[in-house]
Each structure stands twice: as C-alpha cells, then as structure tokens.
PDB file of C-alpha atoms in Angstrom:
ATOM      1  CA  MET A   1     -14.452 -17.687 -12.236  1.00  0.00           C
ATOM      2  CA  ASN A   2     -17.144 -19.270 -10.088  1.00  0.00           C
ATOM      3  CA  LEU A   3     -16.369 -20.094  -6.481  1.00  0.00           C
ATOM      4  CA  TYR A   4     -18.182 -22.196  -3.904  1.00  0.00           C
ATOM      5  CA  ILE A   5     -17.842 -22.701  -0.175  1.00  0.00           C
ATOM      6  CA  GLN A   6     -18.920 -25.422   2.191  1.00  0.00           C
ATOM      7  CA  ILE A   7     -21.494 -24.851   4.952  1.00  0.00           C
ATOM      8  CA  LYS A   8     -21.448 -27.014   8.104  1.00  0.00           C
ATOM      9  CA  ASP A   9     -24.119 -26.802  10.772  1.00  0.00           C
ATOM     10  CA  GLY A  10     -25.314 -23.554   9.194  1.00  0.00           C
ATOM     11  CA  GLN A  11     -21.868 -21.966   9.484  1.00  0.00           C
ATOM     12  CA  ILE A  12     -19.425 -20.983   6.750  1.00  0.00           C
ATOM     13  CA  PHE A  13     -16.712 -23.648   6.706  1.00  0.00           C
ATOM     14  CA  GLN A  14     -13.109 -23.372   5.526  1.00  0.00           C
ATOM     15  CA  ASN A  15     -12.240 -21.497   2.325  1.00  0.00           C
ATOM     16  CA  PRO A  16     -13.833 -21.082  -1.101  1.00  0.00           C
ATOM     17  CA  ILE A  17     -12.838 -23.383  -3.950  1.00  0.00           C
ATOM     18  CA  LEU A  18     -12.851 -22.967  -7.715  1.00  0.00           C
ATOM     19  CA  GLU A  19     -15.735 -24.482  -9.643  1.00  0.00           C
ATOM     20  CA  ASP A  20     -13.528 -27.043 -11.440  1.00  0.00           C
ATOM     21  CA  ASN A  21     -12.107 -28.249  -8.126  1.00  0.00           C
ATOM     22  CA  PHE A  22     -15.571 -28.189  -6.555  1.00  0.00           C
ATOM     23  CA  LYS A  23     -16.957 -30.445  -9.303  1.00  0.00           C
ATOM     24  CA  LYS A  24     -14.083 -32.889  -8.838  1.00  0.00           C
ATOM     25  CA  ALA A  25     -14.416 -32.942  -5.042  1.00  0.00           C
ATOM     26  CA  PHE A  26     -18.219 -33.136  -5.082  1.00  0.00           C
ATOM     27  CA  PRO A  27     -19.188 -34.777  -8.411  1.00  0.00           C
ATOM     28  CA  ASP A  28     -22.769 -35.484  -7.270  1.00  0.00           C
ATOM     29  CA  VAL A  29     -23.559 -31.839  -6.451  1.00  0.00           C
ATOM     30  CA  ASP A  30     -25.322 -29.723  -9.092  1.00  0.00           C
ATOM     31  CA  VAL A  31     -23.830 -26.202  -8.992  1.00  0.00           C
ATOM     32  CA  ASN A  32     -27.104 -24.833 -10.412  1.00  0.00           C
ATOM     33  CA  ASN A  33     -29.106 -26.302  -7.541  1.00  0.00           C
ATOM     34  CA  LEU A  34     -26.869 -26.263  -4.463  1.00  0.00           C
ATOM     35  CA  PRO A  35     -27.925 -28.195  -1.355  1.00  0.00           C
ATOM     36  CA  PRO A  36     -27.737 -26.368   2.010  1.00  0.00           C
ATOM     37  CA  GLU A  37     -24.234 -27.793   2.622  1.00  0.00           C
ATOM     38  CA  PHE A  38     -22.802 -25.476  -0.064  1.00  0.00           C
ATOM     39  CA  ALA A  39     -23.106 -21.882  -1.187  1.00  0.00           C
ATOM     40  CA  LYS A  40     -21.928 -19.676  -4.015  1.00  0.00           C
ATOM     41  CA  PHE A  41     -19.009 -17.490  -3.033  1.00  0.00           C
ATOM     42  CA  GLU A  42     -18.080 -14.038  -4.314  1.00  0.00           C
ATOM     43  CA  ARG A  43     -14.528 -12.739  -4.063  1.00  0.00           C
ATOM     44  CA  VAL A  44     -14.256  -9.030  -3.156  1.00  0.00           C
ATOM     45  CA  GLU A  45     -10.954  -7.208  -3.628  1.00  0.00           C
ATOM     46  CA  ALA A  46      -9.203  -5.949  -0.522  1.00  0.00           C
ATOM     47  CA  PRO A  47      -9.365  -2.194   0.057  1.00  0.00           C
ATOM     48  CA  THR A  48      -6.298  -0.316  -1.124  1.00  0.00           C
ATOM     49  CA  ASN A  49      -6.857   3.188   0.231  1.00  0.00           C
ATOM     50  CA  LEU A  50      -5.678   2.427   3.748  1.00  0.00           C
ATOM     51  CA  GLY A  51      -4.179   4.851   6.204  1.00  0.00           C
ATOM     52  CA  VAL A  52      -0.579   4.338   7.233  1.00  0.00           C
ATOM     53  CA  TYR A  53      -1.589   2.628  10.488  1.00  0.00           C
ATOM     54  CA  GLN A  54      -4.549   0.676   9.130  1.00  0.00           C
ATOM     55  CA  THR A  55      -4.764  -2.963   8.134  1.00  0.00           C
ATOM     56  CA  PRO A  56      -7.508  -4.819   6.263  1.00  0.00           C
ATOM     57  CA  GLN A  57      -9.228  -7.673   8.068  1.00  0.00           C
ATOM     58  CA  LEU A  58     -11.102 -10.346   6.143  1.00  0.00           C
ATOM     59  CA  SER A  59     -14.116 -12.410   7.094  1.00  0.00           C
ATOM     60  CA  TYR A  60     -16.613 -14.484   5.118  1.00  0.00           C
ATOM     61  CA  GLN A  61     -20.227 -13.438   5.584  1.00  0.00           C
ATOM     62  CA  TRP A  62     -23.633 -14.061   4.083  1.00  0.00           C
ATOM     63  CA  VAL A  63     -24.710 -11.144   1.889  1.00  0.00           C
ATOM     64  CA  ASP A  64     -27.900 -11.342  -0.197  1.00  0.00           C
ATOM     65  CA  GLY A  65     -27.960 -15.161  -0.190  1.00  0.00           C
ATOM     66  CA  ILE A  66     -24.327 -15.762  -1.110  1.00  0.00           C
ATOM     67  CA  VAL A  67     -21.131 -15.825   0.903  1.00  0.00           C
ATOM     68  CA  LYS A  68     -18.731 -12.965   0.221  1.00  0.00           C
ATOM     69  CA  ASP A  69     -15.419 -11.572   1.352  1.00  0.00           C
ATOM     70  CA  VAL A  70     -16.207  -8.786   3.794  1.00  0.00           C
ATOM     71  CA  TRP A  71     -13.393  -6.398   4.580  1.00  0.00           C
ATOM     72  CA  THR A  72     -13.154  -4.242   7.661  1.00  0.00           C
ATOM     73  CA  ILE A  73     -10.396  -1.790   8.436  1.00  0.00           C
ATOM     74  CA  GLY A  74      -8.558  -2.161  11.711  1.00  0.00           C
ATOM     75  CA  GLU A  75      -5.816  -0.167  13.369  1.00  0.00           C
ATOM     76  CA  ILE A  76      -2.451  -1.805  13.915  1.00  0.00           C
ATOM     77  CA  PRO A  77      -1.521  -2.328  17.578  1.00  0.00           C
ATOM     78  CA  ALA A  78       0.302   0.494  19.384  1.00  0.00           C
ATOM     79  CA  GLU A  79       3.547  -1.551  19.506  1.00  0.00           C
ATOM     80  CA  GLU A  80       3.483  -2.044  15.720  1.00  0.00           C
ATOM     81  CA  LYS A  81       2.720   1.641  15.185  1.00  0.00           C
ATOM     82  CA  LEU A  82       5.710   2.625  17.321  1.00  0.00           C
ATOM     83  CA  ALA A  83       7.960   0.082  15.577  1.00  0.00           C
ATOM     84  CA  LYS A  84       6.889   1.424  12.173  1.00  0.00           C
ATOM     85  CA  GLN A  85       7.691   4.979  13.283  1.00  0.00           C
ATOM     86  CA  GLU A  86      11.080   3.942  14.638  1.00  0.00           C
ATOM     87  CA  THR A  87      11.935   2.176  11.364  1.00  0.00           C
ATOM     88  CA  VAL A  88      11.123   5.319   9.367  1.00  0.00           C
ATOM     89  CA  LYS A  89      13.087   7.508  11.786  1.00  0.00           C
ATOM     90  CA  ALA A  90      16.123   5.204  11.673  1.00  0.00           C
ATOM     91  CA  ALA A  91      16.126   5.151   7.864  1.00  0.00           C
ATOM     92  CA  TRP A  92      15.834   8.945   7.829  1.00  0.00           C
ATOM     93  CA  ALA A  93      18.728   9.335  10.264  1.00  0.00           C
ATOM     94  CA  ASN A  94      20.935   7.233   7.967  1.00  0.00           C
ATOM     95  CA  ARG A  95      20.390   9.395   4.869  1.00  0.00           C
ATOM     96  CA  PRO A  96      23.735  10.491   3.416  1.00  0.00           C
ATOM     97  CA  ASP A  97      22.297  13.966   2.719  1.00  0.00           C
ATOM     98  CA  LEU A  98      20.507  14.378   6.053  1.00  0.00           C
ATOM     99  CA  ASP A  99      21.857  17.902   6.640  1.00  0.00           C
ATOM    100  CA  ASN A 100      19.978  19.094   3.527  1.00  0.00           C
ATOM    101  CA  PHE A 101      16.708  18.141   5.202  1.00  0.00           C
ATOM    102  CA  ALA A 102      17.308  19.567   8.690  1.00  0.00           C
ATOM    103  CA  ALA A 103      14.118  21.661   8.488  1.00  0.00           C
ATOM    104  CA  TRP A 104      11.895  18.653   7.822  1.00  0.00           C
ATOM    105  CA  THR A 105       9.906  17.234  10.741  1.00  0.00           C
ATOM    106  CA  PHE A 106       8.420  13.850  11.487  1.00  0.00           C
ATOM    107  CA  SER A 107       4.645  13.658  11.058  1.00  0.00           C
ATOM    108  CA  GLU A 108       3.247  10.962  13.327  1.00  0.00           C
ATOM    109  CA  GLY A 109      -0.050  10.962  11.418  1.00  0.00           C
ATOM    110  CA  LEU A 110       1.672  10.281   8.086  1.00  0.00           C
ATOM    111  CA  CYS A 111       4.602   8.276   9.508  1.00  0.00           C
ATOM    112  CA  GLU A 112       7.029  10.222   7.351  1.00  0.00           C
ATOM    113  CA  TYR A 113       9.153  13.339   7.359  1.00  0.00           C
ATOM    114  CA  VAL A 114       7.552  16.397   5.799  1.00  0.00           C
ATOM    115  CA  PRO A 115       8.978  19.693   4.592  1.00  0.00           C
ATOM    116  CA  PRO A 116       8.036  22.968   6.255  1.00  0.00           C
ATOM    117  CA  THR A 117       6.315  23.983   2.995  1.00  0.00           C
ATOM    118  CA  PRO A 118       4.630  21.634   0.535  1.00  0.00           C
ATOM    119  CA  ALA A 119       6.285  20.978  -2.813  1.00  0.00           C
ATOM    120  CA  PRO A 120       4.913  23.011  -5.740  1.00  0.00           C
ATOM    121  CA  THR A 121       2.307  21.244  -7.829  1.00  0.00           C
ATOM    122  CA  ASP A 122       2.702  23.128 -11.109  1.00  0.00           C
ATOM    123  CA  GLY A 123       4.047  20.130 -13.028  1.00  0.00           C
ATOM    124  CA  LYS A 124       7.678  21.257 -12.966  1.00  0.00           C
ATOM    125  CA  ARG A 125      10.465  19.280 -11.252  1.00  0.00           C
ATOM    126  CA  TYR A 126      11.754  20.598  -7.920  1.00  0.00           C
ATOM    127  CA  PHE A 127      14.241  19.597  -5.252  1.00  0.00           C
ATOM    128  CA  TRP A 128      14.599  20.655  -1.633  1.00  0.00           C
ATOM    129  CA  GLN A 129      17.437  23.103  -1.050  1.00  0.00           C
ATOM    130  CA  GLY A 130      18.457  22.954   2.603  1.00  0.00           C
ATOM    131  CA  THR A 131      20.585  26.108   2.465  1.00  0.00           C
ATOM    132  CA  THR A 132      17.479  28.204   1.720  1.00  0.00           C
ATOM    133  CA  ASN A 133      14.885  25.815   3.169  1.00  0.00           C
ATOM    134  CA  SER A 134      12.846  26.066   0.002  1.00  0.00           C
ATOM    135  CA  TRP A 135      11.865  24.207  -3.125  1.00  0.00           C
ATOM    136  CA  VAL A 136      14.031  25.019  -6.156  1.00  0.00           C
ATOM    137  CA  GLU A 137      13.195  24.150  -9.736  1.00  0.00           C
ATOM    138  CA  VAL A 138      15.574  21.587 -11.219  1.00  0.00           C
ATOM    139  CA  PRO A 139      17.679  23.350 -13.876  1.00  0.00           C
ATOM    140  CA  PRO A 140      18.156  21.693 -17.270  1.00  0.00           C
ATOM    141  CA  LYS A 141      20.792  18.975 -17.102  1.00  0.00           C
ATOM    142  CA  PRO A 142      23.712  19.346 -19.532  1.00  0.00           C
ATOM    143  CA  ASP A 143      23.312  17.061 -22.526  1.00  0.00           C
ATOM    144  CA  ASP A 144      26.940  16.537 -23.493  1.00  0.00           C
ATOM    145  CA  GLY A 145      27.298  12.851 -22.617  1.00  0.00           C
ATOM    146  CA  LYS A 146      29.172  13.503 -19.380  1.00  0.00           C
ATOM    147  CA  THR A 147      28.006  12.373 -15.939  1.00  0.00           C
ATOM    148  CA  TYR A 148      26.634  15.051 -13.608  1.00  0.00           C
ATOM    149  CA  LYS A 149      25.215  15.304 -10.122  1.00  0.00           C
ATOM    150  CA  MET A 150      23.103  18.053  -8.634  1.00  0.00           C
ATOM    151  CA  ASP A 151      24.881  20.425  -6.262  1.00  0.00           C
ATOM    152  CA  ARG A 152      21.979  21.410  -4.023  1.00  0.00           C
ATOM    153  CA  PRO A 153      23.507  24.511  -2.380  1.00  0.00           C
ATOM    154  CA  SER A 154      24.282  26.154  -5.734  1.00  0.00           C
ATOM    155  CA  ALA A 155      21.356  24.545  -7.615  1.00  0.00           C
ATOM    156  CA  THR A 156      23.693  23.623 -10.467  1.00  0.00           C
ATOM    157  CA  TRP A 157      24.809  20.445 -12.175  1.00  0.00           C
ATOM    158  CA  VAL A 158      28.416  19.512 -11.378  1.00  0.00           C
ATOM    159  CA  GLU A 159      30.397  17.108 -13.520  1.00  0.00           C
ATOM    160  CA  VAL A 160      31.363  13.864 -11.803  1.00  0.00           C
ATOM    161  CA  VAL A 161      35.049  13.209 -12.483  1.00  0.00           C
TER     162      VAL A 161
END
C-alpha cells in the first residue's frame, strides 16, 4: 500500500492518501517522479508497550527523504492520572469479594491493586485466599455435570444449588 502526502511551502500538509486516491486527485502527477509539492509517505505502527500513564503522540516528519509517522511517548496530565487512579480504586471498592483481598494494596506506579506476594509462576492455576493471605493452587473441579463455585476460605468446590 503506497501512500503520498502533499507539501505546501516546504511544509508537510494535511494527511497521507492512498495511491489510488492520489492518482484520481492528481492525475497529471507521476508517482515515480514526484514534484516538490508531493512526497512518499510511510506509515509506522503506533508503539504498544506503553506505561500505564503514557500516551503516544503522532507527528509527520521527514526521515531519509520521505515523510513518516514519528511517534513520541508523552505522559498523561496529572488530572488524568488522578482520574484514572480514582476509577481503578472505585471499581476495586465495589468488588463483591473485596474482603478476600484486604491485604492487597494500591500501586500508584502500576495503577492497580497488587498482592503482598507475587503469584506463583510455575504454570499451575492459583487463587488468592484472603483467610491465609496466600496463593493456593486451584483444586481439580468435580466433573459430574453439576454446577460448582470455589469456596475460597476452605479451598474447595461447593455445589451451587
């Protein structure tokens, strides 16, 4: 997919357009020999590994003779950061099983609640047991066709009746 962008008074102008649209809009322009009023454009994917309080910011810039997307990473404003934290805290406070997670604390850096000890990473399934403030391996669920729910304090499956 070839893209092109218009140049006005030496400055990048508006947004890139697809080659088919470019040829229709500017039928007299040869895409293999662009005049100074146009330039090839290269799309660059937005970064995805952002921190919780970061936001990507896009600009178009000349790079090696073509115009490209150039992404910079900015921090969200302090008011947005606080609002994001308050949203997470409010959702946490409304959990139906909040008492099970009383030992967890809010991490401002991660904008989430974290356990006092990290979850095991041995490939097994675990759940947080608030009565012992520890991670407990999920026991095998009965396979008898009945409906069960996990009873966290006893770490057993209890039939839902």
